[in-house]
PDB file of C-alpha atoms in Angstrom:
ATOM      1  CA  MET A   1     -32.164 -46.610  59.054  1.00 95.00           C
ATOM      2  CA  ILE A   2     -30.086 -50.214  58.968  1.00 97.00           C
ATOM      3  CA  LEU A   3     -27.965 -50.861  61.932  1.00 98.00           C
ATOM      4  CA  THR A   4     -24.782 -52.676  61.078  1.00 98.00           C
ATOM      5  CA  VAL A   5     -22.373 -53.898  63.966  1.00 98.00           C
ATOM      6  CA  THR A   6     -18.726 -54.209  63.630  1.00 95.00           C
ATOM      7  CA  LEU A   7     -17.091 -55.186  67.096  1.00 96.00           C
ATOM      8  CA  ASN A   8     -13.926 -55.722  65.324  1.00 94.00           C
ATOM      9  CA  THR A   9     -13.247 -52.771  62.656  1.00 93.00           C
ATOM     10  CA  ALA A  10     -10.567 -52.332  60.321  1.00 93.00           C
ATOM     11  CA  LEU A  11      -8.604 -50.516  58.164  1.00 93.00           C
ATOM     12  CA  ASP A  12      -8.773 -52.370  54.933  1.00 88.00           C
ATOM     13  CA  ILE A  13      -5.516 -51.874  52.935  1.00 90.00           C
ATOM     14  CA  THR A  14      -5.201 -53.404  49.507  1.00 87.00           C
ATOM     15  CA  TYR A  15      -1.929 -53.677  47.598  1.00 89.00           C
ATOM     16  CA  ARG A  16      -1.552 -54.706  43.828  1.00 87.00           C
ATOM     17  CA  VAL A  17       1.590 -56.467  42.728  1.00 89.00           C
ATOM     18  CA  ARG A  18       2.299 -57.831  39.012  1.00 89.00           C
ATOM     19  CA  SER A  19       3.065 -61.394  40.545  1.00 88.00           C
ATOM     20  CA  LEU A  20       2.692 -62.506  44.106  1.00 87.00           C
ATOM     21  CA  ARG A  21       5.915 -64.941  44.873  1.00 87.00           C
ATOM     22  CA  PRO A  22       7.108 -66.195  48.077  1.00 86.00           C
ATOM     23  CA  HIS A  23      10.599 -65.139  49.448  1.00 85.00           C
ATOM     24  CA  ALA A  24      10.702 -61.977  47.119  1.00 83.00           C
ATOM     25  CA  SER A  25      10.530 -58.663  47.487  1.00 86.00           C
ATOM     26  CA  HIS A  26       7.312 -56.671  45.573  1.00 87.00           C
ATOM     27  CA  ARG A  27       6.982 -53.373  43.967  1.00 88.00           C
ATOM     28  CA  VAL A  28       3.516 -52.391  44.717  1.00 87.00           C
ATOM     29  CA  SER A  29       1.728 -50.875  41.567  1.00 88.00           C
ATOM     30  CA  GLU A  30      -1.246 -49.304  43.351  1.00 88.00           C
ATOM     31  CA  VAL A  31      -2.423 -49.101  47.380  1.00 87.00           C
ATOM     32  CA  THR A  32      -5.953 -48.253  48.551  1.00 85.00           C
ATOM     33  CA  GLU A  33      -7.337 -47.664  51.988  1.00 88.00           C
ATOM     34  CA  ARG A  34     -10.883 -48.332  52.996  1.00 88.00           C
ATOM     35  CA  PRO A  35     -12.793 -48.229  55.997  1.00 92.00           C
ATOM     36  CA  GLY A  36     -13.431 -52.049  56.831  1.00 89.00           C
ATOM     37  CA  GLY A  37     -14.947 -54.616  58.881  1.00 91.00           C
ATOM     38  CA  LYS A  38     -17.625 -56.859  58.088  1.00 92.00           C
ATOM     39  CA  GLY A  39     -20.237 -54.718  59.013  1.00 94.00           C
ATOM     40  CA  VAL A  40     -18.737 -51.661  57.581  1.00 94.00           C
ATOM     41  CA  ASN A  41     -18.653 -53.236  54.029  1.00 92.00           C
ATOM     42  CA  VAL A  42     -22.236 -54.031  54.868  1.00 95.00           C
ATOM     43  CA  ALA A  43     -23.276 -50.517  55.235  1.00 95.00           C
ATOM     44  CA  ARG A  44     -21.026 -49.126  52.336  1.00 93.00           C
ATOM     45  CA  VAL A  45     -23.097 -51.396  50.060  1.00 93.00           C
ATOM     46  CA  LEU A  46     -26.363 -50.593  51.784  1.00 95.00           C
ATOM     47  CA  ALA A  47     -25.748 -47.120  50.903  1.00 94.00           C
ATOM     48  CA  ALA A  48     -24.975 -47.577  47.399  1.00 92.00           C
ATOM     49  CA  LEU A  49     -28.192 -49.652  47.187  1.00 93.00           C
ATOM     50  CA  GLY A  50     -29.966 -46.400  48.476  1.00 93.00           C
ATOM     51  CA  HIS A  51     -30.407 -47.337  52.045  1.00 96.00           C
ATOM     52  CA  GLU A  52     -29.669 -45.049  54.985  1.00 96.00           C
ATOM     53  CA  ALA A  53     -27.170 -47.380  57.066  1.00 97.00           C
ATOM     54  CA  THR A  54     -25.665 -46.682  60.415  1.00 97.00           C
ATOM     55  CA  VAL A  55     -22.182 -48.418  61.437  1.00 97.00           C
ATOM     56  CA  THR A  56     -21.609 -48.773  65.365  1.00 97.00           C
ATOM     57  CA  GLY A  57     -18.593 -50.931  66.982  1.00 97.00           C
ATOM     58  CA  PHE A  58     -15.098 -50.259  68.142  1.00 96.00           C
ATOM     59  CA  THR A  59     -12.338 -47.660  66.857  1.00 95.00           C
ATOM     60  CA  GLY A  60      -9.443 -46.578  68.604  1.00 95.00           C
ATOM     61  CA  GLY A  61      -5.735 -45.149  68.076  1.00 94.00           C
ATOM     62  CA  ALA A  62      -4.447 -43.492  65.049  1.00 94.00           C
ATOM     63  CA  THR A  63      -5.725 -46.510  62.822  1.00 94.00           C
ATOM     64  CA  GLY A  64      -9.226 -45.929  64.006  1.00 94.00           C
ATOM     65  CA  GLN A  65      -9.075 -42.038  63.434  1.00 95.00           C
ATOM     66  CA  VAL A  66      -8.438 -42.944  59.333  1.00 95.00           C
ATOM     67  CA  VAL A  67     -11.211 -45.294  59.782  1.00 95.00           C
ATOM     68  CA  GLN A  68     -13.250 -42.804  60.761  1.00 95.00           C
ATOM     69  CA  GLU A  69     -12.224 -39.922  58.333  1.00 95.00           C
ATOM     70  CA  LEU A  70     -12.480 -42.275  55.562  1.00 94.00           C
ATOM     71  CA  LEU A  71     -15.981 -43.547  56.713  1.00 93.00           C
ATOM     72  CA  ALA A  72     -16.958 -39.854  56.984  1.00 94.00           C
ATOM     73  CA  ALA A  73     -16.621 -39.541  53.130  1.00 92.00           C
ATOM     74  CA  VAL A  74     -19.087 -42.684  52.516  1.00 92.00           C
ATOM     75  CA  PRO A  75     -22.133 -41.417  51.121  1.00 93.00           C
ATOM     76  CA  GLY A  76     -25.314 -42.637  53.244  1.00 94.00           C
ATOM     77  CA  VAL A  77     -23.239 -43.946  56.169  1.00 96.00           C
ATOM     78  CA  ALA A  78     -23.440 -42.473  59.348  1.00 96.00           C
ATOM     79  CA  ASP A  79     -20.984 -43.010  62.020  1.00 96.00           C
ATOM     80  CA  ALA A  80     -21.568 -44.293  65.579  1.00 97.00           C
ATOM     81  CA  LEU A  81     -18.626 -45.964  66.653  1.00 97.00           C
ATOM     82  CA  VAL A  82     -17.637 -46.374  70.224  1.00 97.00           C
ATOM     83  CA  PRO A  83     -14.184 -45.229  71.344  1.00 96.00           C
ATOM     84  CA  VAL A  84     -11.408 -47.707  72.862  1.00 96.00           C
ATOM     85  CA  SER A  85      -8.283 -47.197  74.337  1.00 95.00           C
ATOM     86  CA  GLY A  86      -6.642 -49.774  71.735  1.00 94.00           C
ATOM     87  CA  ALA A  87      -5.907 -49.293  68.434  1.00 94.00           C
ATOM     88  CA  THR A  88      -8.177 -50.533  65.477  1.00 95.00           C
ATOM     89  CA  ARG A  89      -6.386 -53.396  63.617  1.00 94.00           C
ATOM     90  CA  ARG A  90      -5.372 -53.586  59.906  1.00 92.00           C
ATOM     91  CA  THR A  91      -6.331 -55.918  56.931  1.00 89.00           C
ATOM     92  CA  ILE A  92      -3.868 -56.405  54.503  1.00 88.00           C
ATOM     93  CA  ALA A  93      -5.154 -57.820  51.102  1.00 84.00           C
ATOM     94  CA  VAL A  94      -2.280 -58.485  48.421  1.00 88.00           C
ATOM     95  CA  VAL A  95      -3.732 -58.927  44.762  1.00 83.00           C
ATOM     96  CA  ASP A  96      -1.769 -60.770  42.250  1.00 86.00           C
ATOM     97  CA  GLU A  97      -2.258 -59.068  38.820  1.00 81.00           C
ATOM     98  CA  GLN A  98      -1.655 -61.912  36.354  1.00 84.00           C
ATOM     99  CA  THR A  99      -3.846 -64.652  38.235  1.00 83.00           C
ATOM    100  CA  GLY A 100      -6.272 -62.241  40.034  1.00 74.00           C
ATOM    101  CA  ASP A 101      -5.910 -64.163  43.358  1.00 81.00           C
ATOM    102  CA  THR A 102      -5.729 -62.517  46.476  1.00 81.00           C
ATOM    103  CA  THR A 103      -3.550 -63.435  49.808  1.00 85.00           C
ATOM    104  CA  GLN A 104      -5.446 -61.765  52.863  1.00 85.00           C
ATOM    105  CA  LEU A 105      -3.365 -60.915  56.248  1.00 87.00           C
ATOM    106  CA  ASN A 106      -5.718 -59.882  59.221  1.00 88.00           C
ATOM    107  CA  GLU A 107      -4.480 -58.158  62.778  1.00 86.00           C
ATOM    108  CA  PRO A 108      -6.277 -59.545  65.598  1.00 88.00           C
ATOM    109  CA  GLY A 109      -7.957 -56.416  67.079  1.00 89.00           C
ATOM    110  CA  PRO A 110      -7.864 -54.258  70.235  1.00 93.00           C
ATOM    111  CA  MET A 111      -7.919 -55.248  73.456  1.00 94.00           C
ATOM    112  CA  VAL A 112     -11.260 -54.170  74.862  1.00 96.00           C
ATOM    113  CA  THR A 113     -11.942 -53.648  78.563  1.00 96.00           C
ATOM    114  CA  PRO A 114     -15.276 -54.360  80.807  1.00 97.00           C
ATOM    115  CA  THR A 115     -15.909 -50.621  80.913  1.00 97.00           C
ATOM    116  CA  GLU A 116     -15.750 -50.298  77.327  1.00 97.00           C
ATOM    117  CA  TRP A 117     -17.978 -53.214  76.483  1.00 97.00           C
ATOM    118  CA  SER A 118     -20.559 -51.711  78.921  1.00 97.00           C
ATOM    119  CA  ALA A 119     -20.447 -48.150  77.048  1.00 97.00           C
ATOM    120  CA  PHE A 120     -20.961 -50.230  73.469  1.00 97.00           C
ATOM    121  CA  GLN A 121     -24.097 -52.285  74.811  1.00 97.00           C
ATOM    122  CA  GLU A 122     -25.732 -48.736  76.061  1.00 97.00           C
ATOM    123  CA  ALA A 123     -24.916 -46.907  72.522  1.00 97.00           C
ATOM    124  CA  TYR A 124     -26.431 -50.272  70.849  1.00 98.00           C
ATOM    125  CA  GLU A 125     -29.736 -50.409  73.014  1.00 97.00           C
ATOM    126  CA  ASP A 126     -29.956 -46.181  72.071  1.00 97.00           C
ATOM    127  CA  LEU A 127     -29.658 -46.849  68.424  1.00 98.00           C
ATOM    128  CA  LEU A 128     -32.177 -49.833  68.187  1.00 97.00           C
ATOM    129  CA  PRO A 129     -35.385 -47.579  68.026  1.00 97.00           C
ATOM    130  CA  SER A 130     -34.464 -46.263  65.145  1.00 96.00           C
ATOM    131  CA  ALA A 131     -33.275 -49.292  63.121  1.00 97.00           C
ATOM    132  CA  SER A 132     -35.566 -51.209  60.661  1.00 97.00           C
ATOM    133  CA  ALA A 133     -32.999 -54.347  60.962  1.00 98.00           C
ATOM    134  CA  VAL A 134     -29.466 -54.831  62.361  1.00 98.00           C
ATOM    135  CA  ALA A 135     -26.962 -56.741  61.117  1.00 98.00           C
ATOM    136  CA  LEU A 136     -24.117 -58.315  63.372  1.00 98.00           C
ATOM    137  CA  CYS A 137     -21.080 -59.175  61.648  1.00 96.00           C
ATOM    138  CA  GLY A 138     -17.608 -60.353  61.976  1.00 93.00           C
ATOM    139  CA  SER A 139     -14.855 -61.525  64.384  1.00 91.00           C
ATOM    140  CA  LEU A 140     -14.782 -60.661  68.322  1.00 93.00           C
ATOM    141  CA  PRO A 141     -11.844 -58.580  69.325  1.00 93.00           C
ATOM    142  CA  PRO A 142      -9.826 -59.686  72.574  1.00 93.00           C
ATOM    143  CA  GLY A 143     -11.888 -59.062  75.689  1.00 94.00           C
ATOM    144  CA  VAL A 144     -15.397 -59.216  74.387  1.00 96.00           C
ATOM    145  CA  PRO A 145     -17.260 -62.102  75.871  1.00 95.00           C
ATOM    146  CA  VAL A 146     -17.623 -65.131  73.452  1.00 95.00           C
ATOM    147  CA  GLY A 147     -21.284 -64.969  74.204  1.00 95.00           C
ATOM    148  CA  ALA A 148     -21.624 -61.434  73.135  1.00 97.00           C
ATOM    149  CA  TYR A 149     -23.397 -61.871  69.805  1.00 97.00           C
ATOM    150  CA  ALA A 150     -26.141 -63.998  71.527  1.00 97.00           C
ATOM    151  CA  GLY A 151     -26.864 -60.821  74.042  1.00 97.00           C
ATOM    152  CA  LEU A 152     -26.914 -58.777  71.491  1.00 98.00           C
ATOM    153  CA  VAL A 153     -29.282 -60.679  69.354  1.00 98.00           C
ATOM    154  CA  ARG A 154     -31.839 -61.055  72.464  1.00 97.00           C
ATOM    155  CA  THR A 155     -31.597 -57.193  72.938  1.00 98.00           C
ATOM    156  CA  ALA A 156     -32.538 -56.688  69.308  1.00 97.00           C
ATOM    157  CA  ARG A 157     -35.355 -59.254  69.358  1.00 96.00           C
ATOM    158  CA  THR A 158     -36.839 -57.399  72.613  1.00 96.00           C
ATOM    159  CA  ALA A 159     -36.625 -54.119  70.547  1.00 96.00           C
ATOM    160  CA  GLY A 160     -38.787 -56.002  68.049  1.00 96.00           C
ATOM    161  CA  VAL A 161     -36.003 -55.527  65.431  1.00 98.00           C
ATOM    162  CA  PRO A 162     -35.127 -58.315  62.907  1.00 97.00           C
ATOM    163  CA  VAL A 163     -31.684 -59.019  63.506  1.00 98.00           C
ATOM    164  CA  LEU A 164     -29.070 -61.278  60.996  1.00 98.00           C
ATOM    165  CA  LEU A 165     -25.872 -62.757  62.555  1.00 97.00           C
ATOM    166  CA  ASP A 166     -22.898 -63.272  60.489  1.00 96.00           C
ATOM    167  CA  THR A 167     -20.132 -64.663  62.465  1.00 95.00           C
ATOM    168  CA  SER A 168     -18.334 -68.178  63.066  1.00 93.00           C
ATOM    169  CA  GLY A 169     -17.205 -70.438  65.705  1.00 93.00           C
ATOM    170  CA  GLU A 170     -18.387 -70.223  69.105  1.00 94.00           C
ATOM    171  CA  ALA A 171     -19.725 -66.805  68.744  1.00 95.00           C
ATOM    172  CA  LEU A 172     -22.071 -68.533  66.018  1.00 95.00           C
ATOM    173  CA  ARG A 173     -22.887 -71.277  68.257  1.00 94.00           C
ATOM    174  CA  ARG A 174     -24.224 -69.272  71.107  1.00 96.00           C
ATOM    175  CA  GLY A 175     -25.590 -66.571  68.951  1.00 96.00           C
ATOM    176  CA  VAL A 176     -27.680 -69.531  67.365  1.00 95.00           C
ATOM    177  CA  ALA A 177     -29.450 -70.264  70.455  1.00 94.00           C
ATOM    178  CA  ALA A 178     -30.478 -66.494  71.086  1.00 96.00           C
ATOM    179  CA  ARG A 179     -32.751 -67.212  68.095  1.00 96.00           C
ATOM    180  CA  PRO A 180     -31.620 -64.590  65.257  1.00 97.00           C
ATOM    181  CA  ASP A 181     -34.072 -63.934  62.373  1.00 97.00           C
ATOM    182  CA  ILE A 182     -31.185 -65.113  59.848  1.00 97.00           C
ATOM    183  CA  ILE A 183     -27.718 -66.049  59.952  1.00 96.00           C
ATOM    184  CA  LYS A 184     -25.387 -66.679  56.927  1.00 95.00           C
ATOM    185  CA  PRO A 185     -22.406 -68.847  57.789  1.00 94.00           C
ATOM    186  CA  ASN A 186     -20.292 -70.225  54.908  1.00 90.00           C
ATOM    187  CA  ALA A 187     -20.191 -73.833  53.997  1.00 89.00           C
ATOM    188  CA  ASP A 188     -16.799 -74.570  56.654  1.00 91.00           C
ATOM    189  CA  GLU A 189     -18.706 -72.635  59.379  1.00 93.00           C
ATOM    190  CA  LEU A 190     -21.820 -74.115  58.716  1.00 90.00           C
ATOM    191  CA  ALA A 191     -20.244 -77.440  59.026  1.00 91.00           C
ATOM    192  CA  GLU A 192     -18.671 -76.422  62.259  1.00 92.00           C
ATOM    193  CA  LEU A 193     -21.802 -75.523  63.643  1.00 91.00           C
ATOM    194  CA  THR A 194     -23.942 -78.724  62.645  1.00 92.00           C
ATOM    195  CA  GLY A 195     -21.121 -81.257  62.362  1.00 90.00           C
ATOM    196  CA  SER A 196     -22.426 -82.074  59.012  1.00 87.00           C
ATOM    197  CA  HIS A 197     -20.563 -81.322  55.687  1.00 86.00           C
ATOM    198  CA  GLU A 198     -23.853 -82.148  53.503  1.00 88.00           C
ATOM    199  CA  PRO A 199     -25.472 -78.425  53.014  1.00 86.00           C
ATOM    200  CA  LEU A 200     -28.824 -79.071  52.748  1.00 86.00           C
ATOM    201  CA  ARG A 201     -28.590 -81.261  56.246  1.00 89.00           C
ATOM    202  CA  ALA A 202     -26.981 -78.828  57.908  1.00 90.00           C
ATOM    203  CA  THR A 203     -28.862 -75.583  57.055  1.00 89.00           C
ATOM    204  CA  GLN A 204     -31.902 -77.413  58.198  1.00 89.00           C
ATOM    205  CA  ASP A 205     -29.915 -78.496  61.669  1.00 90.00           C
ATOM    206  CA  ALA A 206     -28.792 -74.834  62.314  1.00 90.00           C
ATOM    207  CA  ARG A 207     -32.709 -73.994  61.800  1.00 92.00           C
ATOM    208  CA  ARG A 208     -33.533 -76.211  64.429  1.00 91.00           C
ATOM    209  CA  ARG A 209     -30.848 -74.846  66.731  1.00 92.00           C
ATOM    210  CA  GLY A 210     -33.017 -71.433  66.747  1.00 91.00           C
ATOM    211  CA  ALA A 211     -32.248 -69.876  63.437  1.00 92.00           C
ATOM    212  CA  GLY A 212     -35.312 -68.448  61.823  1.00 94.00           C
ATOM    213  CA  ALA A 213     -33.443 -68.773  58.525  1.00 95.00           C
ATOM    214  CA  VAL A 214     -30.418 -70.203  57.282  1.00 95.00           C
ATOM    215  CA  VAL A 215     -28.462 -68.808  54.141  1.00 95.00           C
ATOM    216  CA  ALA A 216     -25.531 -70.714  53.371  1.00 93.00           C
ATOM    217  CA  SER A 217     -22.694 -69.315  51.163  1.00 90.00           C
ATOM    218  CA  LEU A 218     -21.283 -71.910  48.980  1.00 87.00           C
ATOM    219  CA  GLY A 219     -18.609 -69.761  47.416  1.00 82.00           C
ATOM    220  CA  PRO A 220     -18.575 -69.756  43.298  1.00 80.00           C
ATOM    221  CA  GLU A 221     -21.731 -72.161  43.672  1.00 85.00           C
ATOM    222  CA  GLY A 222     -23.821 -69.244  45.119  1.00 88.00           C
ATOM    223  CA  LEU A 223     -26.251 -69.257  48.271  1.00 93.00           C
ATOM    224  CA  LEU A 224     -28.630 -72.274  49.641  1.00 93.00           C
ATOM    225  CA  ALA A 225     -31.228 -70.839  51.827  1.00 94.00           C
ATOM    226  CA  ALA A 226     -33.520 -72.804  54.557  1.00 93.00           C
ATOM    227  CA  THR A 227     -36.401 -70.584  55.729  1.00 94.00           C
ATOM    228  CA  ARG A 228     -39.955 -70.737  57.366  1.00 91.00           C
ATOM    229  CA  GLU A 229     -41.095 -70.032  53.683  1.00 91.00           C
ATOM    230  CA  GLY A 230     -39.196 -72.760  51.671  1.00 91.00           C
ATOM    231  CA  ARG A 231     -35.830 -73.892  50.694  1.00 93.00           C
ATOM    232  CA  TRP A 232     -33.957 -72.572  47.424  1.00 94.00           C
ATOM    233  CA  ARG A 233     -30.658 -72.453  46.009  1.00 93.00           C
ATOM    234  CA  ALA A 234     -29.224 -69.224  44.225  1.00 93.00           C
ATOM    235  CA  THR A 235     -26.500 -69.963  41.473  1.00 89.00           C
ATOM    236  CA  PRO A 236     -24.358 -67.332  39.463  1.00 87.00           C
ATOM    237  CA  PRO A 237     -24.307 -67.842  35.636  1.00 83.00           C
ATOM    238  CA  THR A 238     -20.853 -68.224  35.960  1.00 74.00           C
ATOM    239  CA  SER A 239     -17.641 -68.711  37.756  1.00 69.00           C
ATOM    240  CA  VAL A 240     -15.821 -65.375  38.462  1.00 65.00           C
ATOM    241  CA  ARG A 241     -12.440 -64.770  39.669  1.00 66.00           C
ATOM    242  CA  GLY A 242     -10.920 -62.154  41.553  1.00 63.00           C
ATOM    243  CA  ASN A 243     -10.434 -60.269  45.412  1.00 61.00           C
ATOM    244  CA  PRO A 244     -13.520 -61.964  47.265  1.00 68.00           C
ATOM    245  CA  THR A 245     -12.837 -59.886  50.227  1.00 69.00           C
ATOM    246  CA  GLY A 246     -16.376 -58.476  51.176  1.00 75.00           C
ATOM    247  CA  ALA A 247     -18.133 -60.514  48.607  1.00 82.00           C
ATOM    248  CA  GLY A 248     -19.779 -62.234  51.826  1.00 87.00           C
ATOM    249  CA  ASP A 249     -20.799 -58.699  53.275  1.00 91.00           C
ATOM    250  CA  SER A 250     -22.459 -57.835  50.021  1.00 92.00           C
ATOM    251  CA  SER A 251     -24.662 -60.915  50.025  1.00 93.00           C
ATOM    252  CA  VAL A 252     -25.715 -59.623  53.854  1.00 95.00           C
ATOM    253  CA  ALA A 253     -26.451 -56.174  52.376  1.00 96.00           C
ATOM    254  CA  GLY A 254     -28.490 -58.154  49.512  1.00 95.00           C
ATOM    255  CA  LEU A 255     -30.566 -60.249  52.265  1.00 96.00           C
ATOM    256  CA  LEU A 256     -31.119 -57.282  54.616  1.00 96.00           C
ATOM    257  CA  SER A 257     -32.092 -54.784  51.980  1.00 96.00           C
ATOM    258  CA  GLY A 258     -34.647 -57.376  50.751  1.00 96.00           C
ATOM    259  CA  LEU A 259     -35.727 -58.106  54.277  1.00 96.00           C
ATOM    260  CA  VAL A 260     -36.586 -54.307  54.663  1.00 96.00           C
ATOM    261  CA  GLU A 261     -38.240 -54.154  50.884  1.00 96.00           C
ATOM    262  CA  HIS A 262     -40.038 -56.984  51.868  1.00 95.00           C
ATOM    263  CA  LEU A 263     -38.926 -58.920  48.902  1.00 95.00           C
ATOM    264  CA  THR A 264     -39.702 -62.653  48.392  1.00 94.00           C
ATOM    265  CA  TRP A 265     -36.635 -64.874  49.265  1.00 95.00           C
ATOM    266  CA  PRO A 266     -35.943 -66.103  45.819  1.00 95.00           C
ATOM    267  CA  ASP A 267     -35.571 -62.063  45.010  1.00 94.00           C
ATOM    268  CA  ARG A 268     -33.555 -61.834  48.006  1.00 96.00           C
ATOM    269  CA  LEU A 269     -31.325 -64.453  46.942  1.00 95.00           C
ATOM    270  CA  ILE A 270     -30.806 -63.069  43.287  1.00 94.00           C
ATOM    271  CA  ARG A 271     -29.621 -59.900  44.746  1.00 94.00           C
ATOM    272  CA  ALA A 272     -27.337 -61.357  47.392  1.00 95.00           C
ATOM    273  CA  VAL A 273     -25.335 -63.697  44.292  1.00 92.00           C
ATOM    274  CA  ALA A 274     -25.465 -60.832  42.323  1.00 91.00           C
ATOM    275  CA  LEU A 275     -23.769 -58.495  44.519  1.00 91.00           C
ATOM    276  CA  SER A 276     -21.266 -61.054  45.814  1.00 89.00           C
ATOM    277  CA  ALA A 277     -20.174 -61.928  42.501  1.00 85.00           C
ATOM    278  CA  ALA A 278     -19.636 -57.963  41.414  1.00 85.00           C
ATOM    279  CA  THR A 279     -17.862 -57.537  44.532  1.00 85.00           C
ATOM    280  CA  VAL A 280     -15.221 -60.197  43.416  1.00 81.00           C
ATOM    281  CA  LEU A 281     -14.917 -58.266  40.413  1.00 71.00           C
ATOM    282  CA  ALA A 282     -14.414 -54.954  41.930  1.00 70.00           C
ATOM    283  CA  PRO A 283     -10.581 -53.449  42.146  1.00 63.00           C
ATOM    284  CA  VAL A 284     -11.155 -52.614  45.343  1.00 63.00           C
ATOM    285  CA  ALA A 285     -11.809 -54.631  48.318  1.00 54.00           C
ATOM    286  CA  GLY A 286     -15.379 -54.134  49.848  1.00 61.00           C
ATOM    287  CA  GLU A 287     -16.709 -52.220  46.807  1.00 75.00           C
ATOM    288  CA  PHE A 288     -18.964 -53.478  43.531  1.00 83.00           C
ATOM    289  CA  ASP A 289     -19.012 -53.298  40.334  1.00 79.00           C
ATOM    290  CA  ARG A 290     -22.458 -51.707  39.641  1.00 83.00           C
ATOM    291  CA  ALA A 291     -22.544 -52.413  35.899  1.00 82.00           C
ATOM    292  CA  THR A 292     -21.678 -56.084  36.616  1.00 83.00           C
ATOM    293  CA  TYR A 293     -24.329 -56.561  39.307  1.00 87.00           C
ATOM    294  CA  GLU A 294     -26.984 -54.959  37.221  1.00 85.00           C
ATOM    295  CA  GLU A 295     -26.227 -57.355  34.371  1.00 84.00           C
ATOM    296  CA  LEU A 296     -26.043 -60.461  36.514  1.00 83.00           C
ATOM    297  CA  LEU A 297     -29.354 -59.620  38.196  1.00 87.00           C
ATOM    298  CA  GLY A 298     -31.341 -61.246  35.103  1.00 86.00           C
ATOM    299  CA  ARG A 299     -28.938 -64.293  35.003  1.00 86.00           C
ATOM    300  CA  VAL A 300     -28.686 -65.690  38.508  1.00 89.00           C
ATOM    301  CA  THR A 301     -30.909 -68.994  38.691  1.00 86.00           C
ATOM    302  CA  VAL A 302     -33.081 -69.872  42.004  1.00 89.00           C
ATOM    303  CA  THR A 303     -34.164 -73.135  42.172  1.00 88.00           C
ATOM    304  CA  GLY A 304     -36.479 -74.543  45.048  1.00 86.00           C
ATOM    305  CA  GLU A 305     -39.965 -74.278  46.440  1.00 78.00           C
ATOM    306  CA  ALA A 306     -41.919 -72.312  49.054  1.00 78.00           C
ATOM    307  CA  SER A 307     -43.196 -74.584  51.699  1.00 72.00           C
ATOM    308  CA  ALA A 308     -46.611 -75.621  51.946  1.00 58.00           C
ATOM    309  CA  ALA A 309     -49.330 -73.361  53.492  1.00 51.00           C
TER     310      ALA A 309
END
């Protein structure tokens, strides 16, 4: 089982409109709802790849109930969410059908009390012995300590479970110091962490700060990885346009599934890039187009080299 942690779960709502125009009324042609938040998206993709996944984090209110009802219908994903008194947030993605561009609106999330945070930590510790890997994903809801991910990384390492951290800002800065096995920042998050806007230098610096491996998302230019085993760059064959919501989460699923399957780093990166591109092209946020994914697997380019023994 792969465990994904989403402290700030969400109900992802996607609106499709013919053309998005400021200061105008719009007729929505299609509405879809999915259980969301970064770790939930990761779990959904993992399940589609044939892995058992368990989702934990927080859920609350009427929106949280909808999230859990929708999650129950996802094959291969188990619900281990912890209840809170506040309401789970919503995220709104508005897709412009003419351009393919997406506008995203994200609510902040519920206030989490110290008692609720303690209950989550106990649930997390109980789940770790059954996990082959864990992903810690996304933003922190109000009330959760800024060093929360650092503590969760240490708990996973004590349990002997490899951990991937995908967050930003101060939560990432503190989390890296706890020595996660992998971090997956985007270019802006990596620059904020290291102060360097040169991706190769920044990935190396992030490793010196404590990360075992750094996989930086460069958007349409693919992934750049700095690991103990070597350095590689994986690039999609063409630039794709569409809804980017969940693309980074699909990359995380590719990296995690490759980890537990003991794939080489180049093969993990190929899978992650192909999944990311296939997610951008999918009609619904947080899904991926399987035919596109399978076609891209043979066309992603990887350059780089292994470290000297």
